[in-house]
CSV table of C-alpha atoms in Angstrom, one decimal:
chain,number,residue,atom,x,y,z
A,276,UNK,CA,121.8,37.2,-59.6
A,277,UNK,CA,119.5,34.6,-58.2
A,278,UNK,CA,117.1,33.6,-60.9
A,279,UNK,CA,114.3,32.7,-58.5
A,280,UNK,CA,114.5,36.1,-56.9
A,281,UNK,CA,114.0,37.7,-60.4
A,282,UNK,CA,111.2,35.4,-61.2
A,283,UNK,CA,109.4,36.6,-58.1
A,284,UNK,CA,110.0,40.2,-59.0
A,285,UNK,CA,108.6,39.5,-62.5
A,286,UNK,CA,105.4,38.1,-60.9
A,287,UNK,CA,105.9,34.6,-62.1
A,288,UNK,CA,104.8,33.2,-58.8
A,289,UNK,CA,101.5,35.0,-58.4
A,290,UNK,CA,99.7,31.7,-58.2
A,291,UNK,CA,101.8,30.4,-55.3
A,292,UNK,CA,104.8,29.5,-57.5
A,293,UNK,CA,103.1,26.4,-59.0
A,294,UNK,CA,102.3,25.4,-62.5
A,295,UNK,CA,99.2,23.2,-62.7
A,296,UNK,CA,98.5,21.1,-65.8
A,297,UNK,CA,97.1,17.7,-65.2
A,298,UNK,CA,94.5,16.8,-67.9
A,299,UNK,CA,91.9,14.2,-66.9
A,300,UNK,CA,93.5,11.4,-68.9
A,301,UNK,CA,96.8,11.8,-67.0
A,302,UNK,CA,95.4,10.5,-63.7
A,303,UNK,CA,94.2,7.3,-65.3
A,304,UNK,CA,97.5,7.1,-67.2
A,305,UNK,CA,99.5,7.3,-64.0
A,306,UNK,CA,97.6,4.4,-62.5
A,307,UNK,CA,98.1,2.3,-65.7
A,308,UNK,CA,101.8,3.2,-65.8
A,309,UNK,CA,102.3,2.2,-62.1
A,310,UNK,CA,100.6,-1.1,-62.7
A,311,UNK,CA,102.7,-1.9,-65.8
A,312,UNK,CA,105.9,-0.8,-64.2
A,313,UNK,CA,105.5,-3.6,-61.7
A,314,UNK,CA,105.4,-6.1,-64.7
A,315,UNK,CA,108.2,-4.5,-66.7
A,316,UNK,CA,111.7,-6.0,-66.8
A,317,UNK,CA,113.4,-2.8,-67.9
A,318,UNK,CA,112.4,0.9,-68.3
A,319,UNK,CA,113.6,3.4,-70.9
A,320,UNK,CA,113.0,6.7,-69.2
A,321,UNK,CA,113.1,9.4,-71.9
A,322,UNK,CA,114.2,12.8,-70.8
A,323,UNK,CA,114.9,16.0,-72.7
A,324,UNK,CA,118.7,16.4,-73.1
A,325,UNK,CA,118.3,20.2,-72.6
A,326,UNK,CA,116.8,19.6,-69.1
A,327,UNK,CA,118.1,16.3,-67.9
A,328,UNK,CA,116.8,16.8,-64.3
A,329,UNK,CA,113.8,19.1,-64.9
A,330,UNK,CA,112.3,16.6,-67.3
A,331,UNK,CA,112.2,13.8,-64.8
A,332,UNK,CA,108.8,12.9,-63.3
A,333,UNK,CA,109.5,13.0,-59.6
A,334,UNK,CA,106.4,11.0,-58.7
A,335,UNK,CA,107.6,8.0,-60.7
A,336,UNK,CA,111.2,8.1,-59.6
A,337,UNK,CA,110.8,5.9,-56.5
A,338,UNK,CA,109.4,3.1,-58.7
A,339,UNK,CA,111.9,3.7,-61.5
A,340,UNK,CA,114.9,3.6,-59.2
A,341,UNK,CA,113.9,0.0,-58.2
A,342,UNK,CA,113.8,-1.2,-61.9
A,343,UNK,CA,116.5,-1.9,-64.5
A,344,UNK,CA,116.6,1.4,-66.2
A,345,UNK,CA,118.2,3.3,-69.0
A,346,UNK,CA,117.8,7.1,-69.1
A,347,UNK,CA,117.7,8.2,-72.7
A,348,UNK,CA,118.6,11.9,-73.0
A,349,UNK,CA,116.7,12.6,-76.3
A,350,UNK,CA,117.1,15.6,-78.6
A,351,UNK,CA,120.9,15.5,-78.0
A,352,UNK,CA,121.2,17.5,-81.3
A,353,UNK,CA,119.6,20.4,-79.5
A,354,UNK,CA,121.8,20.1,-76.4
A,355,UNK,CA,125.2,21.7,-75.8
A,356,UNK,CA,127.8,18.9,-76.6
A,357,UNK,CA,130.4,20.8,-74.5
A,358,UNK,CA,128.3,20.2,-71.4
A,359,UNK,CA,126.8,16.8,-72.2
A,360,UNK,CA,129.9,14.8,-71.1
A,361,UNK,CA,129.5,16.3,-67.6
A,362,UNK,CA,126.0,15.0,-67.4
A,363,UNK,CA,127.0,11.6,-68.4
A,364,UNK,CA,129.7,11.6,-65.7
A,365,UNK,CA,127.0,12.8,-63.2
A,366,UNK,CA,124.6,10.0,-64.0
A,367,UNK,CA,127.5,7.6,-63.9
A,368,UNK,CA,128.4,8.8,-60.4
A,369,UNK,CA,124.8,8.1,-59.4
A,370,UNK,CA,125.3,4.6,-60.8
A,371,UNK,CA,122.6,5.2,-63.4
A,372,UNK,CA,122.9,4.1,-67.0
A,373,UNK,CA,122.5,7.2,-69.3
A,374,UNK,CA,122.7,7.6,-73.1
A,375,UNK,CA,122.2,10.8,-75.1
A,376,UNK,CA,120.2,10.0,-78.3
A,377,UNK,CA,118.4,11.5,-81.3
A,378,UNK,CA,115.2,9.6,-81.7
A,379,UNK,CA,115.1,10.4,-85.4
A,380,UNK,CA,118.5,8.8,-86.0
A,381,UNK,CA,118.4,5.1,-86.7
A,382,UNK,CA,122.1,4.6,-85.6
A,383,UNK,CA,121.4,6.5,-82.4
A,384,UNK,CA,118.4,4.4,-81.5
A,385,UNK,CA,120.2,1.2,-82.4
A,386,UNK,CA,122.9,2.1,-79.8
A,387,UNK,CA,120.1,2.4,-77.2
A,388,UNK,CA,118.7,-1.0,-78.2
A,389,UNK,CA,122.1,-2.5,-77.9
A,390,UNK,CA,122.4,-1.1,-74.4
A,391,UNK,CA,118.9,-2.4,-73.5
A,392,UNK,CA,119.8,-5.9,-74.7
A,393,UNK,CA,123.0,-5.7,-72.6
A,394,UNK,CA,121.0,-4.8,-69.6
A,395,UNK,CA,118.6,-7.7,-70.2
A,396,UNK,CA,121.3,-10.2,-71.0
A,397,UNK,CA,121.0,-12.0,-67.7
A,398,UNK,CA,117.2,-12.3,-68.0
A,399,UNK,CA,117.2,-13.3,-71.6
A,400,UNK,CA,118.4,-16.8,-70.8
A,401,UNK,CA,115.8,-17.3,-68.1
A,402,UNK,CA,112.5,-15.7,-69.2
A,403,UNK,CA,110.5,-16.5,-72.4
A,404,UNK,CA,108.9,-13.1,-72.5
A,405,UNK,CA,110.4,-9.7,-71.5
A,406,UNK,CA,108.7,-6.3,-71.2
A,407,UNK,CA,110.4,-3.0,-71.9
A,408,UNK,CA,108.4,0.1,-71.0
A,409,UNK,CA,109.1,3.6,-72.4
A,410,UNK,CA,108.1,6.5,-70.0
A,411,UNK,CA,108.7,10.2,-69.8
A,412,UNK,CA,107.0,13.6,-69.4
A,413,UNK,CA,105.1,15.0,-72.4
A,414,UNK,CA,106.9,15.9,-75.6
A,415,UNK,CA,110.3,14.6,-74.8
A,416,UNK,CA,110.2,12.4,-78.0
A,417,UNK,CA,108.8,9.1,-76.7
A,418,UNK,CA,106.6,8.6,-79.7
A,419,UNK,CA,109.4,9.4,-82.1
A,420,UNK,CA,111.6,6.9,-80.3
A,421,UNK,CA,108.9,4.2,-80.4
A,422,UNK,CA,108.4,4.8,-84.2
A,423,UNK,CA,112.2,4.4,-84.8
A,424,UNK,CA,112.4,1.3,-82.6
A,425,UNK,CA,109.4,-0.2,-84.6
A,426,UNK,CA,111.1,0.5,-87.9
A,427,UNK,CA,114.2,-1.3,-86.7
A,428,UNK,CA,112.1,-4.2,-85.5
A,429,UNK,CA,110.4,-4.4,-88.9
A,430,UNK,CA,113.7,-4.6,-90.7
A,431,UNK,CA,114.7,-7.5,-88.4
A,432,UNK,CA,111.4,-9.3,-88.6
A,433,UNK,CA,109.6,-8.2,-91.8
A,434,UNK,CA,106.9,-10.8,-91.4
A,435,UNK,CA,105.8,-9.2,-88.1
A,436,UNK,CA,102.4,-7.6,-88.3
A,437,UNK,CA,102.8,-3.8,-88.6
A,438,UNK,CA,101.5,-1.8,-85.8
A,439,UNK,CA,100.0,1.7,-86.1
A,440,UNK,CA,102.7,4.3,-85.9
A,441,UNK,CA,102.7,6.3,-82.6
A,442,UNK,CA,101.3,9.8,-83.0
A,443,UNK,CA,103.9,12.5,-83.1
A,444,UNK,CA,102.8,16.1,-82.8
A,445,UNK,CA,103.7,19.6,-81.5
A,446,UNK,CA,101.4,19.5,-78.4
A,447,UNK,CA,102.3,17.7,-75.2
A,448,UNK,CA,99.9,14.9,-74.2
A,449,UNK,CA,99.2,13.5,-77.6
A,450,UNK,CA,99.6,9.8,-76.6
A,451,UNK,CA,96.8,9.0,-74.3
A,452,UNK,CA,96.8,5.3,-73.8
A,453,UNK,CA,99.3,2.5,-73.4
A,454,UNK,CA,100.1,0.4,-76.5
A,455,UNK,CA,102.7,-2.3,-77.1
A,456,UNK,CA,104.4,-4.2,-79.9
A,457,UNK,CA,106.9,-7.0,-80.3
A,458,UNK,CA,110.5,-6.1,-81.2
A,459,UNK,CA,112.3,-9.5,-80.8
A,460,UNK,CA,111.8,-13.3,-80.8
A,461,UNK,CA,113.4,-15.9,-78.6
A,462,UNK,CA,112.9,-14.5,-76.1
A,463,UNK,CA,109.9,-12.4,-77.1
A,464,UNK,CA,110.6,-8.8,-76.1
A,465,UNK,CA,107.7,-6.3,-76.1
A,466,UNK,CA,108.0,-2.6,-75.9
A,467,UNK,CA,105.2,-0.7,-74.2
A,468,UNK,CA,104.7,3.0,-75.0
A,469,UNK,CA,103.1,5.1,-72.2
A,470,UNK,CA,101.5,8.6,-72.4
A,471,UNK,CA,103.6,11.4,-71.1
A,472,UNK,CA,102.6,12.4,-67.6
A,473,UNK,CA,103.6,15.3,-65.4
A,474,UNK,CA,103.2,15.6,-61.7
A,475,UNK,CA,99.8,17.1,-60.8
A,476,UNK,CA,101.5,20.5,-60.0
A,477,UNK,CA,105.1,21.7,-60.4
A,478,UNK,CA,106.0,23.4,-57.2
A,479,UNK,CA,109.3,24.9,-58.4
A,480,UNK,CA,108.5,27.8,-60.8
A,481,UNK,CA,111.8,27.6,-62.6
A,482,UNK,CA,111.5,23.9,-63.3
A,483,UNK,CA,108.0,24.6,-64.6
A,484,UNK,CA,109.3,27.3,-66.9
A,485,UNK,CA,112.1,25.0,-68.3
A,486,UNK,CA,109.4,22.4,-69.0
A,487,UNK,CA,107.3,25.0,-70.7
A,488,UNK,CA,110.3,26.2,-72.7
A,489,UNK,CA,111.0,22.6,-73.9
A,490,UNK,CA,107.3,22.2,-74.8
A,491,UNK,CA,106.4,19.7,-72.1
A,492,UNK,CA,103.7,22.1,-70.7
A,493,UNK,CA,101.3,23.7,-73.1
A,494,UNK,CA,102.3,27.3,-73.9
A,495,UNK,CA,98.8,28.5,-73.0
A,496,UNK,CA,99.3,27.4,-69.4
A,497,UNK,CA,102.2,29.7,-68.8
A,498,UNK,CA,101.9,32.1,-71.7
A,499,UNK,CA,104.4,32.5,-74.6
A,500,UNK,CA,105.5,35.9,-73.5
A,501,UNK,CA,106.5,34.7,-70.0
A,502,UNK,CA,108.3,31.7,-71.4
A,503,UNK,CA,110.3,34.0,-73.6
A,504,UNK,CA,111.0,36.5,-70.8
A,505,UNK,CA,112.5,33.6,-68.9
A,506,UNK,CA,114.5,32.4,-71.9
A,507,UNK,CA,115.9,35.9,-72.5
A,508,UNK,CA,116.8,36.2,-68.8
A,509,UNK,CA,118.8,32.9,-69.1
A,510,UNK,CA,120.5,34.0,-72.2
A,511,UNK,CA,121.4,37.4,-70.8
A,512,UNK,CA,122.6,36.2,-67.4
A,513,UNK,CA,124.7,33.5,-69.0
A,514,UNK,CA,126.3,35.9,-71.5
A,515,UNK,CA,125.0,33.8,-74.4
A,516,UNK,CA,124.4,36.7,-76.8
A,517,UNK,CA,128.0,37.7,-76.5
A,518,UNK,CA,129.0,34.3,-77.9
A,519,UNK,CA,127.0,35.0,-81.0
A,520,UNK,CA,129.4,37.7,-82.2
A,521,UNK,CA,131.2,34.7,-83.8
A,522,UNK,CA,128.0,33.6,-85.6
A,523,UNK,CA,126.9,36.9,-87.0
A,524,UNK,CA,126.7,36.6,-90.8
A,525,UNK,CA,127.6,32.9,-90.8
A,526,UNK,CA,125.3,30.8,-92.8
A,527,UNK,CA,123.2,28.2,-90.9
A,528,UNK,CA,124.2,24.7,-91.8
A,529,UNK,CA,121.8,21.9,-92.9
A,530,UNK,CA,118.7,24.1,-92.6
A,531,UNK,CA,116.9,22.5,-95.5
A,532,UNK,CA,117.3,19.2,-93.8
A,533,UNK,CA,115.7,20.5,-90.6
A,534,UNK,CA,112.8,21.9,-92.5
A,535,UNK,CA,111.7,18.3,-93.3
A,536,UNK,CA,112.9,16.4,-90.2
A,537,UNK,CA,111.8,18.5,-87.2
A,538,UNK,CA,108.2,17.4,-86.5
A,539,UNK,CA,107.8,19.0,-83.1
A,540,UNK,CA,108.0,22.7,-84.2
A,541,UNK,CA,107.7,23.8,-87.7
A,542,UNK,CA,110.2,26.4,-89.2
A,543,UNK,CA,107.6,27.0,-92.0
A,544,UNK,CA,105.7,29.0,-89.4
A,545,UNK,CA,108.4,31.6,-89.7
A,546,UNK,CA,107.8,32.1,-93.5
A,547,UNK,CA,105.6,34.8,-95.0
A,548,UNK,CA,102.0,33.6,-95.5
A,549,UNK,CA,101.6,32.4,-99.0
A,550,UNK,CA,100.2,29.4,-101.0
A,551,UNK,CA,103.4,28.2,-102.5
A,552,UNK,CA,105.4,25.5,-100.7
A,553,UNK,CA,108.8,26.3,-99.2
A,554,UNK,CA,111.7,26.6,-101.7
A,555,UNK,CA,115.4,27.4,-101.6
A,556,UNK,CA,114.7,31.2,-101.3
A,557,UNK,CA,112.6,30.4,-98.2
A,558,UNK,CA,115.6,28.7,-96.6
A,559,UNK,CA,117.8,31.8,-97.1
A,560,UNK,CA,114.9,33.9,-95.7
A,561,UNK,CA,115.0,31.9,-92.4
A,562,UNK,CA,118.8,31.9,-92.4
A,563,UNK,CA,118.8,35.7,-92.7
A,564,UNK,CA,116.2,35.9,-89.9
A,565,UNK,CA,118.3,33.7,-87.6
A,566,UNK,CA,121.4,35.9,-88.2
A,567,UNK,CA,119.4,39.1,-87.6
A,568,UNK,CA,117.9,37.7,-84.3
A,569,UNK,CA,121.4,36.7,-83.1
A,570,UNK,CA,122.8,40.1,-84.2
A,571,UNK,CA,119.9,41.9,-82.4
A,572,UNK,CA,120.5,40.1,-79.1
A,573,UNK,CA,124.2,40.5,-79.3
A,574,UNK,CA,123.9,44.2,-79.9
A,575,UNK,CA,121.3,44.9,-77.2
A,576,UNK,CA,123.2,42.9,-74.7
A,577,UNK,CA,126.7,44.4,-75.4
A,578,UNK,CA,125.4,48.0,-75.5
A,579,UNK,CA,123.4,47.7,-72.3
A,580,UNK,CA,124.9,49.8,-69.6
A,581,UNK,CA,123.0,48.5,-66.6
A,582,UNK,CA,124.0,45.7,-64.2
A,583,UNK,CA,122.3,42.4,-65.0
A,584,UNK,CA,122.6,41.4,-61.4
A,585,UNK,CA,119.8,43.9,-60.7
A,586,UNK,CA,116.3,42.6,-61.4
A,587,UNK,CA,115.0,46.0,-62.6
A,588,UNK,CA,117.9,46.4,-65.1
A,589,UNK,CA,117.4,42.9,-66.4
A,590,UNK,CA,113.7,43.5,-66.9
A,591,UNK,CA,114.6,46.8,-68.8
A,592,UNK,CA,117.0,44.9,-71.1
A,593,UNK,CA,114.4,42.2,-71.8
A,594,UNK,CA,111.8,44.9,-72.7
A,595,UNK,CA,114.4,46.5,-75.1
A,596,UNK,CA,115.0,43.1,-76.7
A,597,UNK,CA,111.3,42.5,-77.3
A,598,UNK,CA,111.1,45.7,-79.2
A,599,UNK,CA,114.3,44.9,-81.2
A,600,UNK,CA,113.2,41.4,-81.9
A,601,UNK,CA,109.9,42.7,-83.3
A,602,UNK,CA,111.9,44.4,-86.1
A,603,UNK,CA,114.3,41.4,-86.5
A,604,UNK,CA,111.4,39.0,-86.9
A,605,UNK,CA,109.7,41.4,-89.4
A,606,UNK,CA,106.6,41.9,-87.3
A,607,UNK,CA,104.8,45.2,-88.1
A,608,UNK,CA,105.4,48.0,-85.6
A,609,UNK,CA,101.7,48.5,-84.8
A,610,UNK,CA,100.7,44.9,-85.1
A,611,UNK,CA,98.0,43.8,-82.6
A,612,UNK,CA,99.5,41.4,-80.0
A,613,UNK,CA,103.0,42.0,-81.3
A,614,UNK,CA,104.8,40.7,-78.2
A,615,UNK,CA,102.8,37.4,-78.5
A,616,UNK,CA,103.8,37.1,-82.1
A,617,UNK,CA,107.5,37.9,-81.2
A,618,UNK,CA,107.3,35.2,-78.5
A,619,UNK,CA,105.9,32.5,-80.7
A,620,UNK,CA,108.5,33.0,-83.5
A,621,UNK,CA,111.3,33.3,-81.0
A,622,UNK,CA,110.2,30.0,-79.3
A,623,UNK,CA,110.1,28.3,-82.7
A,624,UNK,CA,113.8,29.3,-83.3
A,625,UNK,CA,114.8,28.0,-79.9
A,626,UNK,CA,112.9,24.8,-80.1
A,627,UNK,CA,114.2,23.9,-83.6
A,628,UNK,CA,117.8,24.6,-82.5
A,629,UNK,CA,118.3,27.7,-84.6
A,630,UNK,CA,119.5,29.7,-81.6
A,631,UNK,CA,122.1,27.1,-80.9
A,632,UNK,CA,122.4,24.0,-78.6
A,633,UNK,CA,121.6,24.6,-74.9
A,634,UNK,CA,121.4,22.7,-71.7
A,635,UNK,CA,119.3,24.7,-69.2
A,636,UNK,CA,119.9,22.6,-66.1
A,637,UNK,CA,123.0,22.9,-64.0
A,638,UNK,CA,125.0,19.8,-63.3
A,639,UNK,CA,124.6,19.0,-59.5
A,640,UNK,CA,127.7,18.5,-57.4
A,641,UNK,CA,128.7,14.9,-57.4
A,642,UNK,CA,129.0,15.0,-53.7
């Protein structure tokens, strides 16, 4: 089934198939980025490893292609490792340096810095000052990367004046101006952090939905329910729920660690409302919820008799899954706005990696 045809049937393109989200500060930010790109010696373009192509800003690509550039595929811990090597080969075939990273991992960020230094090696002997610019669409983890780079720089040069940590939050568009700080001496290397900017409109509706699913477009622009409809369509047509039969009943690993170290989307939002802080029993509560969600989607998918190549049948299955997920996520049957509540909790599970690692983009043909 062609996904774009189904999206049209579901009414996703009622506004001409475009997603428009371009806050006022972005226009000024784009102008500033273009000016600083001309002065930069190297660009770190941060993309979301789950959407290696959809998270590229097409408007900036002509300028970026003319610069020394490293594409950092961030959030690699949320991306399918069985597919990632194909993306690395793809970028290599395009003669483009690419490195999957986890911006919260010091060793991962150090590998990126080593690659940056290698790319600048020729210039280091010629220029007293070098500029490295970090760019990307909103919420791909630029600020987390900047913070990690800064911590590494401080360990190298403890006498360096501390800069204010970059703001990291759950909403796209948090960083709204361009700031810089020094990461090396002899030569002096400065890193410039730019705000995340999208193109003024996203003409391809599926690209827009992938960006919304990854959190680069505010949920309110598209609507949580529509984002989850798209996610369920992807999972069902790719047969993903069937893979979860091997995961049913298996305990999630390292969940307590992610409760503390996933700043973008908070697993605590899945817990029952109460005043006490999360504890060990809360961890098991979320583990049980994850298993129940996986079991629910596996069961509804495997027992469905319709053809998923048919748009109406797929829509019927998704409606059934919304109802089943309401029970799995422990949302009262008669709750007001139940589908929105289901959508928000389900998105949190996806965005924190609890549903498993995914790469939503398809690897283009090398030819």
